[in-house]
XYZ file of C-alpha atoms in Angstrom:
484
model
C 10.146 -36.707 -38.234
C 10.200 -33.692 -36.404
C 9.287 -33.455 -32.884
C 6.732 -31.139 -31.328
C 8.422 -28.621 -29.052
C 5.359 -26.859 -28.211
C 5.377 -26.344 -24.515
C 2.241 -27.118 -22.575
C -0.284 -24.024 -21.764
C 0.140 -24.940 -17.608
C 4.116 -24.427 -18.246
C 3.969 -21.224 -20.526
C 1.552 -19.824 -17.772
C 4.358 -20.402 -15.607
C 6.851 -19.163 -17.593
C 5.319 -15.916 -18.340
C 3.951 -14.920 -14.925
C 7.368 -15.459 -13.108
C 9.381 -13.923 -16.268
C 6.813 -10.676 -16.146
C 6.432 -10.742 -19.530
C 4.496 -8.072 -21.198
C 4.858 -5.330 -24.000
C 6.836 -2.311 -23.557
C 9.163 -1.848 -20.524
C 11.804 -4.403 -20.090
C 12.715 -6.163 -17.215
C 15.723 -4.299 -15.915
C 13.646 -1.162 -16.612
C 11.000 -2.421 -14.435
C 13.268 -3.296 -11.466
C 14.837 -0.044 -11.553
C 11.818 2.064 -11.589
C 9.754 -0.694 -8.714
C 12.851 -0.132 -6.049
C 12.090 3.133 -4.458
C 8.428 1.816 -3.849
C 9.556 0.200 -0.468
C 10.787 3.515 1.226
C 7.262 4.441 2.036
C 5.831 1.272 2.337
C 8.114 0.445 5.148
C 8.110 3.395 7.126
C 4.120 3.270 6.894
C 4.368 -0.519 8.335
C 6.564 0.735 11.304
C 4.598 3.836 11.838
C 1.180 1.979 11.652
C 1.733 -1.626 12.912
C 5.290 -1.231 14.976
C 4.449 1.942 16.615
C 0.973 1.079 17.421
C 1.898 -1.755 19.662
C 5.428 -0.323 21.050
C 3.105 3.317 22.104
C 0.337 0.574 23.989
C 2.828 -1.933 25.686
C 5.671 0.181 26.114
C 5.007 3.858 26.308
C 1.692 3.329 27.960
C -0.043 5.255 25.870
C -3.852 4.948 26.001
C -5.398 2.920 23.292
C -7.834 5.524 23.070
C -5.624 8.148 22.810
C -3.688 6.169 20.061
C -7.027 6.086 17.888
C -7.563 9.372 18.880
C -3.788 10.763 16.841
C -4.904 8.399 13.695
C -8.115 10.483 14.090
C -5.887 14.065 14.149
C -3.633 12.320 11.300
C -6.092 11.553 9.202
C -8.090 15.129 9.941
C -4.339 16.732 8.505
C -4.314 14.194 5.457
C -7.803 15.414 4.272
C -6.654 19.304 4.422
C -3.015 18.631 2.960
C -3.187 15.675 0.065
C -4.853 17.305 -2.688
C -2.860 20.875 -2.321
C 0.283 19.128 -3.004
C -1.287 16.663 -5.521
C -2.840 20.141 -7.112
C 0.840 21.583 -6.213
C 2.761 18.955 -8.122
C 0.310 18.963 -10.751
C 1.026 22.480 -11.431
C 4.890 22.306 -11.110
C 6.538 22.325 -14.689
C 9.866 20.240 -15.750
C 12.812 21.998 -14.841
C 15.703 21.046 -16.291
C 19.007 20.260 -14.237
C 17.004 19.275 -11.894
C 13.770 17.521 -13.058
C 10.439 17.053 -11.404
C 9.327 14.072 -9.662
C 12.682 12.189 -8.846
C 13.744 15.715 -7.650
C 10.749 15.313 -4.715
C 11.780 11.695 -3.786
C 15.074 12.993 -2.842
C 14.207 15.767 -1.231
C 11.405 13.719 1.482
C 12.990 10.968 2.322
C 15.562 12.265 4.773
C 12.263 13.832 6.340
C 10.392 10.843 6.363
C 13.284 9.176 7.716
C 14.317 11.172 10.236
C 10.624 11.487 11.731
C 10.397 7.612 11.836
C 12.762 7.103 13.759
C 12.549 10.212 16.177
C 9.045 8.339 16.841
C 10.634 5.580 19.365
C 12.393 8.384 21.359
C 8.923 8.944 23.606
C 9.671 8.242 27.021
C 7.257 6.539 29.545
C 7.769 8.335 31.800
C 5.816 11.570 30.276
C 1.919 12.448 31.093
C -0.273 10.334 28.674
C -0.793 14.088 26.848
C 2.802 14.761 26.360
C 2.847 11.280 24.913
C 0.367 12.036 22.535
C 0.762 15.404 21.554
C 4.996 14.288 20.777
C 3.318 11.080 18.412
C 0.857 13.462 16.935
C 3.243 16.206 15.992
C 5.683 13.467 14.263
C 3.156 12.187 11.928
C 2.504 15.420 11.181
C 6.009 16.009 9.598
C 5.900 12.526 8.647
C 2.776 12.204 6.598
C 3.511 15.897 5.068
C 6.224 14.478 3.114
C 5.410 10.646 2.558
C 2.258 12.343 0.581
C 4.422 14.318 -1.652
C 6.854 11.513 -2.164
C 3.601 9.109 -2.811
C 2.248 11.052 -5.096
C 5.630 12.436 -7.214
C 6.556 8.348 -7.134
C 2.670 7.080 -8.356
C 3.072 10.013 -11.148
C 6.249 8.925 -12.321
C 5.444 5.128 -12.670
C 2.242 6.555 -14.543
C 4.316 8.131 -16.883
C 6.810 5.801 -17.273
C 4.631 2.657 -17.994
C 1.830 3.944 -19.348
C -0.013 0.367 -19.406
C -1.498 -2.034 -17.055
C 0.037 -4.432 -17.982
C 4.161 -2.911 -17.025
C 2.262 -1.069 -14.022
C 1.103 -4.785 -12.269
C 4.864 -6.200 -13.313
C 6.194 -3.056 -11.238
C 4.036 -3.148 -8.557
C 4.667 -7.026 -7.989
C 8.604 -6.673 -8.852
C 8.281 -4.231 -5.979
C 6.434 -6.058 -3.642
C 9.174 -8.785 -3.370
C 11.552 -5.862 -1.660
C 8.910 -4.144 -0.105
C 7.180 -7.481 1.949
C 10.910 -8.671 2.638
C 12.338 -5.362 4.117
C 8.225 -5.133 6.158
C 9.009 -8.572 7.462
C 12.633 -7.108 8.662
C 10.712 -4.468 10.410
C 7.496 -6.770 11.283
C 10.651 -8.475 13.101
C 11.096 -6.119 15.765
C 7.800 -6.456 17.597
C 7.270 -10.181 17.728
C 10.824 -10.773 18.874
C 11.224 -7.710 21.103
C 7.618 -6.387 22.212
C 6.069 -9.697 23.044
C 5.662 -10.922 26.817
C 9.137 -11.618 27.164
C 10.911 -10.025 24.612
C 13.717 -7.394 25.526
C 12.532 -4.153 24.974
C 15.688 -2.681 25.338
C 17.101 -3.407 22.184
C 14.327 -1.939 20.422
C 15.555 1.269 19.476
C 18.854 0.007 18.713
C 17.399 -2.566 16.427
C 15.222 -0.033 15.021
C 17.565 2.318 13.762
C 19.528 -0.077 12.140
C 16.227 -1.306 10.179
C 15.976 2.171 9.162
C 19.684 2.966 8.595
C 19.875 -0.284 6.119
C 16.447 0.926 4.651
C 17.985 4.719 3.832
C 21.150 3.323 2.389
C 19.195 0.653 0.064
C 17.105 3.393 -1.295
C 19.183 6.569 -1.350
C 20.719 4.112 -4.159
C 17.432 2.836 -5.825
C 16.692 6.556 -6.764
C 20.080 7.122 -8.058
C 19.504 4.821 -10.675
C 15.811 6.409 -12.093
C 15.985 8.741 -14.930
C 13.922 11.967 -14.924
C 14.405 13.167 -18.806
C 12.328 15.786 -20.572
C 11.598 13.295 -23.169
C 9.661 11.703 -20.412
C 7.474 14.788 -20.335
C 7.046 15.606 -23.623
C 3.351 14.003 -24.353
C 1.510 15.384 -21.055
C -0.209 18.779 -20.948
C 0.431 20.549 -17.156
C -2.625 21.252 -15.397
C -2.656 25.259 -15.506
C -5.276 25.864 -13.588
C -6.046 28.290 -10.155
C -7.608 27.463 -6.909
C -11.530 27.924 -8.295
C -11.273 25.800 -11.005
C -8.789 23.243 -9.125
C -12.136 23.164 -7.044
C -14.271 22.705 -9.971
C -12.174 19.894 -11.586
C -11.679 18.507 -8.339
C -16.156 17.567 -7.243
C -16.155 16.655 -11.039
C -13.921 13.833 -10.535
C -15.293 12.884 -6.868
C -18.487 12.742 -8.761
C -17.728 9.800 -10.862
C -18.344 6.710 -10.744
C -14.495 4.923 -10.959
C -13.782 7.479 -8.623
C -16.426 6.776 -6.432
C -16.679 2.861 -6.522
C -13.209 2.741 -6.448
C -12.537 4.793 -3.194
C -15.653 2.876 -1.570
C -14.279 -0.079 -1.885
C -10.386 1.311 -0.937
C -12.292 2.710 2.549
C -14.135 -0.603 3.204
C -12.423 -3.614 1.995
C -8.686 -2.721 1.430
C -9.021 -0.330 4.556
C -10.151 -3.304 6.783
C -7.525 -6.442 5.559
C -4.645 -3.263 5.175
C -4.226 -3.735 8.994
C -4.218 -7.517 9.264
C 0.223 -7.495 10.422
C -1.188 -4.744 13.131
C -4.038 -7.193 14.049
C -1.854 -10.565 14.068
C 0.686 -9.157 16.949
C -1.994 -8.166 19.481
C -3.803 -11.748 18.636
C -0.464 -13.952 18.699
C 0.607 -12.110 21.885
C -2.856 -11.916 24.226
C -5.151 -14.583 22.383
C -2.798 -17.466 21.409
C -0.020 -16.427 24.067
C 2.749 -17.781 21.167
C 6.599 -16.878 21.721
C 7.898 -14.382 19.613
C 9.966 -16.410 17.791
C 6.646 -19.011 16.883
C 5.152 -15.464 15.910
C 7.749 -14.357 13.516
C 8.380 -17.917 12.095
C 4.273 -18.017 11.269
C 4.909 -14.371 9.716
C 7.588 -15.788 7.617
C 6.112 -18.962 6.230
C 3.140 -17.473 5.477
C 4.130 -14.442 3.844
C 7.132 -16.683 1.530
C 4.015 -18.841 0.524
C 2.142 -15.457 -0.999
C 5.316 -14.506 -2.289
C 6.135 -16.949 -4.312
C 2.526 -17.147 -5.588
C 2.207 -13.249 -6.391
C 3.223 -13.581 -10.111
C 0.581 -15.673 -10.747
C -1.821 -13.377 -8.647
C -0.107 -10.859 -11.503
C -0.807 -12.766 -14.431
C -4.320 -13.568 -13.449
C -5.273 -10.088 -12.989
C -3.581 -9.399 -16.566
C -5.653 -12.226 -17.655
C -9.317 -11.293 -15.807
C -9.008 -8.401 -14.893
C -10.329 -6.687 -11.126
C -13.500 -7.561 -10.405
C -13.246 -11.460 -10.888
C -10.164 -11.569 -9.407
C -11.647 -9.847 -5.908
C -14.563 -12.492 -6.986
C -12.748 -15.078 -6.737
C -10.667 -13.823 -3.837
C -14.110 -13.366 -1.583
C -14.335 -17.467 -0.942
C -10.646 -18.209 0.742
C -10.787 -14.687 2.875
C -14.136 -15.287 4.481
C -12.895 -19.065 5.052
C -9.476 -17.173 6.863
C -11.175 -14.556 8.691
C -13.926 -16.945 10.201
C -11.264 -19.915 11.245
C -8.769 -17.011 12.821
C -11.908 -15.931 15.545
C -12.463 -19.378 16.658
C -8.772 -20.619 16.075
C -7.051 -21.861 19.320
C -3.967 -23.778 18.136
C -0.893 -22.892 16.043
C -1.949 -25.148 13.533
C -5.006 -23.589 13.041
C -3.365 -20.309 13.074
C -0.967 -21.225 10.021
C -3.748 -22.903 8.195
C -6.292 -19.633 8.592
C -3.373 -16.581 8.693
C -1.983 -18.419 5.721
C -5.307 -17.416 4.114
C -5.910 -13.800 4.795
C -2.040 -12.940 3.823
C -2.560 -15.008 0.662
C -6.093 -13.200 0.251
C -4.554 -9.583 1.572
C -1.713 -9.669 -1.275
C -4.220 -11.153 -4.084
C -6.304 -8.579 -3.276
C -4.051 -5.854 -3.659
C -2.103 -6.670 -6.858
C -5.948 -7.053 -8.155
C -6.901 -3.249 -7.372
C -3.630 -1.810 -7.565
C -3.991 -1.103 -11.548
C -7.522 0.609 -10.838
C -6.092 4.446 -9.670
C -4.053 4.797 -12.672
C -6.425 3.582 -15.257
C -9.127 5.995 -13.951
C -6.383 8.693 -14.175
C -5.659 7.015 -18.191
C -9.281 7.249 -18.772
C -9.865 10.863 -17.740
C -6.837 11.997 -19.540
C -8.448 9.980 -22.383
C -11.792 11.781 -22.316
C -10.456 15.074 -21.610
C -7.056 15.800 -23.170
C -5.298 16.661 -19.703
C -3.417 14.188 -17.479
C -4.476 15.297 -13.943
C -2.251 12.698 -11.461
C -1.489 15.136 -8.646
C -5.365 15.966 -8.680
C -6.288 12.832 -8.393
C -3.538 11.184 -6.342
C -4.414 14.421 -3.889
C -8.031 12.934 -3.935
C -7.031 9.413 -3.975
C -5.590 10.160 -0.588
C -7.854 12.203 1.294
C -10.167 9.443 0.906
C -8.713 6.819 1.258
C -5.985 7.631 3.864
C -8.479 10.314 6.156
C -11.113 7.575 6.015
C -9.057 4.252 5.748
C -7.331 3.793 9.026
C -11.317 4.110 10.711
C -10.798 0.241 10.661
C -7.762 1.104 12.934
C -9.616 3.406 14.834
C -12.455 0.785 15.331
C -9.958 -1.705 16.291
C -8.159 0.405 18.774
C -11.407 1.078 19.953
C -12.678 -2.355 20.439
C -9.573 -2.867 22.441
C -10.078 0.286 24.831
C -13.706 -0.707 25.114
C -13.164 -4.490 26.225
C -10.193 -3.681 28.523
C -7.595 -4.059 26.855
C -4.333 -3.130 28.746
C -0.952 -3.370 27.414
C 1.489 -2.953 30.190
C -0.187 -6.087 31.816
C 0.982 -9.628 31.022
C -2.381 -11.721 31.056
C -5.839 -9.845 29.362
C -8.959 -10.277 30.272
C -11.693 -12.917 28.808
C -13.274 -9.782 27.729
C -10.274 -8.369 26.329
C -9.618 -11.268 24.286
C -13.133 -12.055 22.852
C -12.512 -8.315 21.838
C -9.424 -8.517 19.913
C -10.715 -11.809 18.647
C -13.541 -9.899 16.955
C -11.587 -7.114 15.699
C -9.356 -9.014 14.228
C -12.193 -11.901 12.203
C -15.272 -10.712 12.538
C -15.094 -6.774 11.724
C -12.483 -7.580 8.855
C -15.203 -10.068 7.541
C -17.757 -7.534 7.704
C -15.941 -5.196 5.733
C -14.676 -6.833 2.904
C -18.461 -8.130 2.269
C -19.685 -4.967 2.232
C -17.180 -3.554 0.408
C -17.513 -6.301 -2.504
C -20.803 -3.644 -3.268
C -18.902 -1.257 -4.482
C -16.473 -3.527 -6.654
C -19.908 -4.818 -7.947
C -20.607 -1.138 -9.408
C -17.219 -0.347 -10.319
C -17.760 0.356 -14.045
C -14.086 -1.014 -15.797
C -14.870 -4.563 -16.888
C -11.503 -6.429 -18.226
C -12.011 -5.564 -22.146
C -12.276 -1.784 -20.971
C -9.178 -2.079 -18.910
C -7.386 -3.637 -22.247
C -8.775 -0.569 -24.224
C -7.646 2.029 -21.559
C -3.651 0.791 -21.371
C -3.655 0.745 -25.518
C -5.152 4.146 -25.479
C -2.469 5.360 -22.411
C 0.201 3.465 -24.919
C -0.677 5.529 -28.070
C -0.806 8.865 -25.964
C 2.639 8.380 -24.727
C 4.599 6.696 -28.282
C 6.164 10.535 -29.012
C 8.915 10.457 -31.666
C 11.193 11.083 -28.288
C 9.736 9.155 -26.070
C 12.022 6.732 -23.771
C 9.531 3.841 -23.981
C 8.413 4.120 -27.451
C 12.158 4.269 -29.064
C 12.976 1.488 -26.799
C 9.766 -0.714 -28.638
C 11.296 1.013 -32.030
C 14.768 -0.597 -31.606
C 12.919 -4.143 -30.535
């Protein structure tokens, strides 16, 4: 009598979330094109987390005056993001050379060179000079991390045209991305704490972002750029008027509309939680920098290894029940980290929001793309730059306000970096920027994930629409399916 070999449901689930099994790309062709994610992801978390603290504690730069560049930054990211997302849009194949791998190589040196020019601010300089040297490098920095964002997000778009490869990408990616962050994450919890050596930060630093340029430099040797790949879309040809035209259309929407809200409010707030955790480890709980990076690393291992199922539920449910679900654990985090006092507590309640924080993102990070599937649906004409251009202005000129209110808080309840023991004011302060005005945020926010119009059978219906739109006698992705 035969036996029955049928595995149990618990085990398959197991099997296919870690496996990243779904139709269409396979697995080596998802790690290939998820590797040069992590280039700007971790210049963004040493520009935005490592820089904030190492400009307060050890340039002496004003916490005001810090909020006040992200203010200037994101003033420049509201005039530049959709010109080169309308730019790009508008730039044809060319071949011998390509189109969007052809802009990742071209701004990373820039983006790499600007990061680290960033930690060559002396002291010693007026608190203007200080600012006016920071402000000018994100300048050049942010100029060309938004064209490499948006040629990178167009070329996954093209090149898994579902929801289903996108979310094994994106979570392929995160495993190099959140491992090289903690690297640089690394720097100010062992160096920048009370008692850290802050002499070896620049030395340290450059060899983070040495190793980083090397890595990548041969991640996007390996992606393809054929014209096979570009065969299906239609280029926007369109000029400045009715770029303009297209351009309130979309902001008009509702995806577009619910899903920025809720990109500005919820994701904007927990975004900055690694920013949060070093000014609350160092002047709240007064923990070593080696308990600090040892929390970061336990933590963050214990969302890593649960992010493929975060992957396959979101497959499974879609969005907006995974953020449901998400809501109960992150309000229980947020709540226990402003009245935590011990390490334990800390682990128990930090554990929580990074869990919740990585959840949260693999659950929206499908919802861009699809509204860019649906419109090219509708409409016949696949407008990424357009709408990665708008993505941005949004989301990155309003998004760091969170770190402008927290830098803020911090100014406003004395907060002084170069000191070695803060004020009870200043710590009630950071204790409520970093708890309560997260909490806030991603309750208010859960409004606009309420409206957001893509329930989970539309989603389905979307990626096999995007699927049938890009299955071209030629193309890469479709032939590959053929042969299976």
């Amino acid at each position: 009598m035969a036996k029955n070999t049928r595995r149990p449901k618990w085990l398959q689930v197991l099997i296919d979330s870690f496996t990243f099994k779904s139709t269409g790309l396979s697995f080596i062709q998802k790690l290939k094109i998820s590797l040069p994610a992590p280039i700007l992801s971790v210049s963004q978390v040493i520009i935005h987390q490592v820089y904030i603290k190492y400009y307060t504690d050890v340039i002496g730069l004003n916490a005001n005056l810090v909020g006040l560049v992200y203010v200037i930054y994101n003033i420049w990211n509201a005039l530049n993001d959709p010109l080169i997302g309308a730019l790009i849009d508008r730039q044809p194949y060319r071949p011998g050379r390509g189109k969007y791998v052809y802009l990742l190589h071209v701004t990373v040196p820039f983006m790499m060179l600007t990061t680290i020019a960033m930690a060559f601010t002396q002291p010693s300089w007026s608190q203007w000079a200080k600012f006016g040297v920071f402000t000018a490098e994100l300048f050049f920095f942010d100029t060309a991390a938004t064209a490499y964002g948006v040629a990178y997000g167009s070329y996954v778009q093209i090149a898994a045209p579902t929801k289903e490869e996108r979310l094994d990408i994106g979570t392929i990616g995160n495993y190099l991305t959140y491992g090289m962050s903690f690297l640089a994450t690394m720097i100010p919890t062992l160096l920048l704490f009370q008692g850290g050596n802050k002499s070896l930060f620049i030395p340290v630093l450059s060899v983070v972002v040495a190793v980083q340029t090397v890595v990548f430099i041969l991640a996007l040797r390996g992606l393809k750029d054929t014209p096979e790949m570009y065969a299906t879309l239609k280029p926007a040809k369109r000029n400045n008027k009715e770029t303009l035209r297209a351009a309130w259309v979309i902001i008009k929407s509702r995806p577009f509309l619910t899903s920025i809200t809720y990109s500005i409010i919820a994701m904007g707030a927990i975004s900055y939680y690694s920013a949060a955790f070093l000014y609350y480890m160092d002047a709240v709980i007064h923990a070593p920098g080696t308990t600090a990076t040892l929390l970061n690393f336990i933590t963050h291992f214990v969302a890593l290894a649960l992010m493929p199922l975060m992957n396959y539920a979101v497959k499974r449910w879609g969005t907006k029940t995974n953020i449901y679900i998400g809501m109960i654990p992150a309000t229980i985090g947020y709540i226990g980290l402003t009245f935590a006092h011990t390490i334990p507590e800390v682990y128990l309640y930090y554990g929580l929001i990074v869990c919740c924080t990585i959840y949260f993102a693999t659950a929206t990070a499908p919802m861009n793309a699809l509204i860019i599937d649906e419109d090219e649906w509708r409409t016949g004409i696949r407008k990424t730059g357009l709408y990665s251009g708008l993505f941005s202005i949004f989301t990155t000129s309003l998004g760091s306000i969170q770190m402008i209110l927290y830098t803020s808080i911090m100014s406003a309840t004395g907060y002084r970096g170069q000191v070695a023991v803060q004020s009870a004011q200043a710590v009630r302060g950071i204790r409520f920027a970093t708890g309560v005005l997260p909490l806030i945020s991603i309750w208010v926010g859960l409004l606009a994930m309420i409206l957001y119009p893509f329930t989970r059978q539309k989603e389905r219906d979307i990626s096999a629409e995007s699927r049938r739109m890009r299955t071209a006698p030629h193309d890469p992705v479709a032939v590959s399916e053929n042969k299976g």
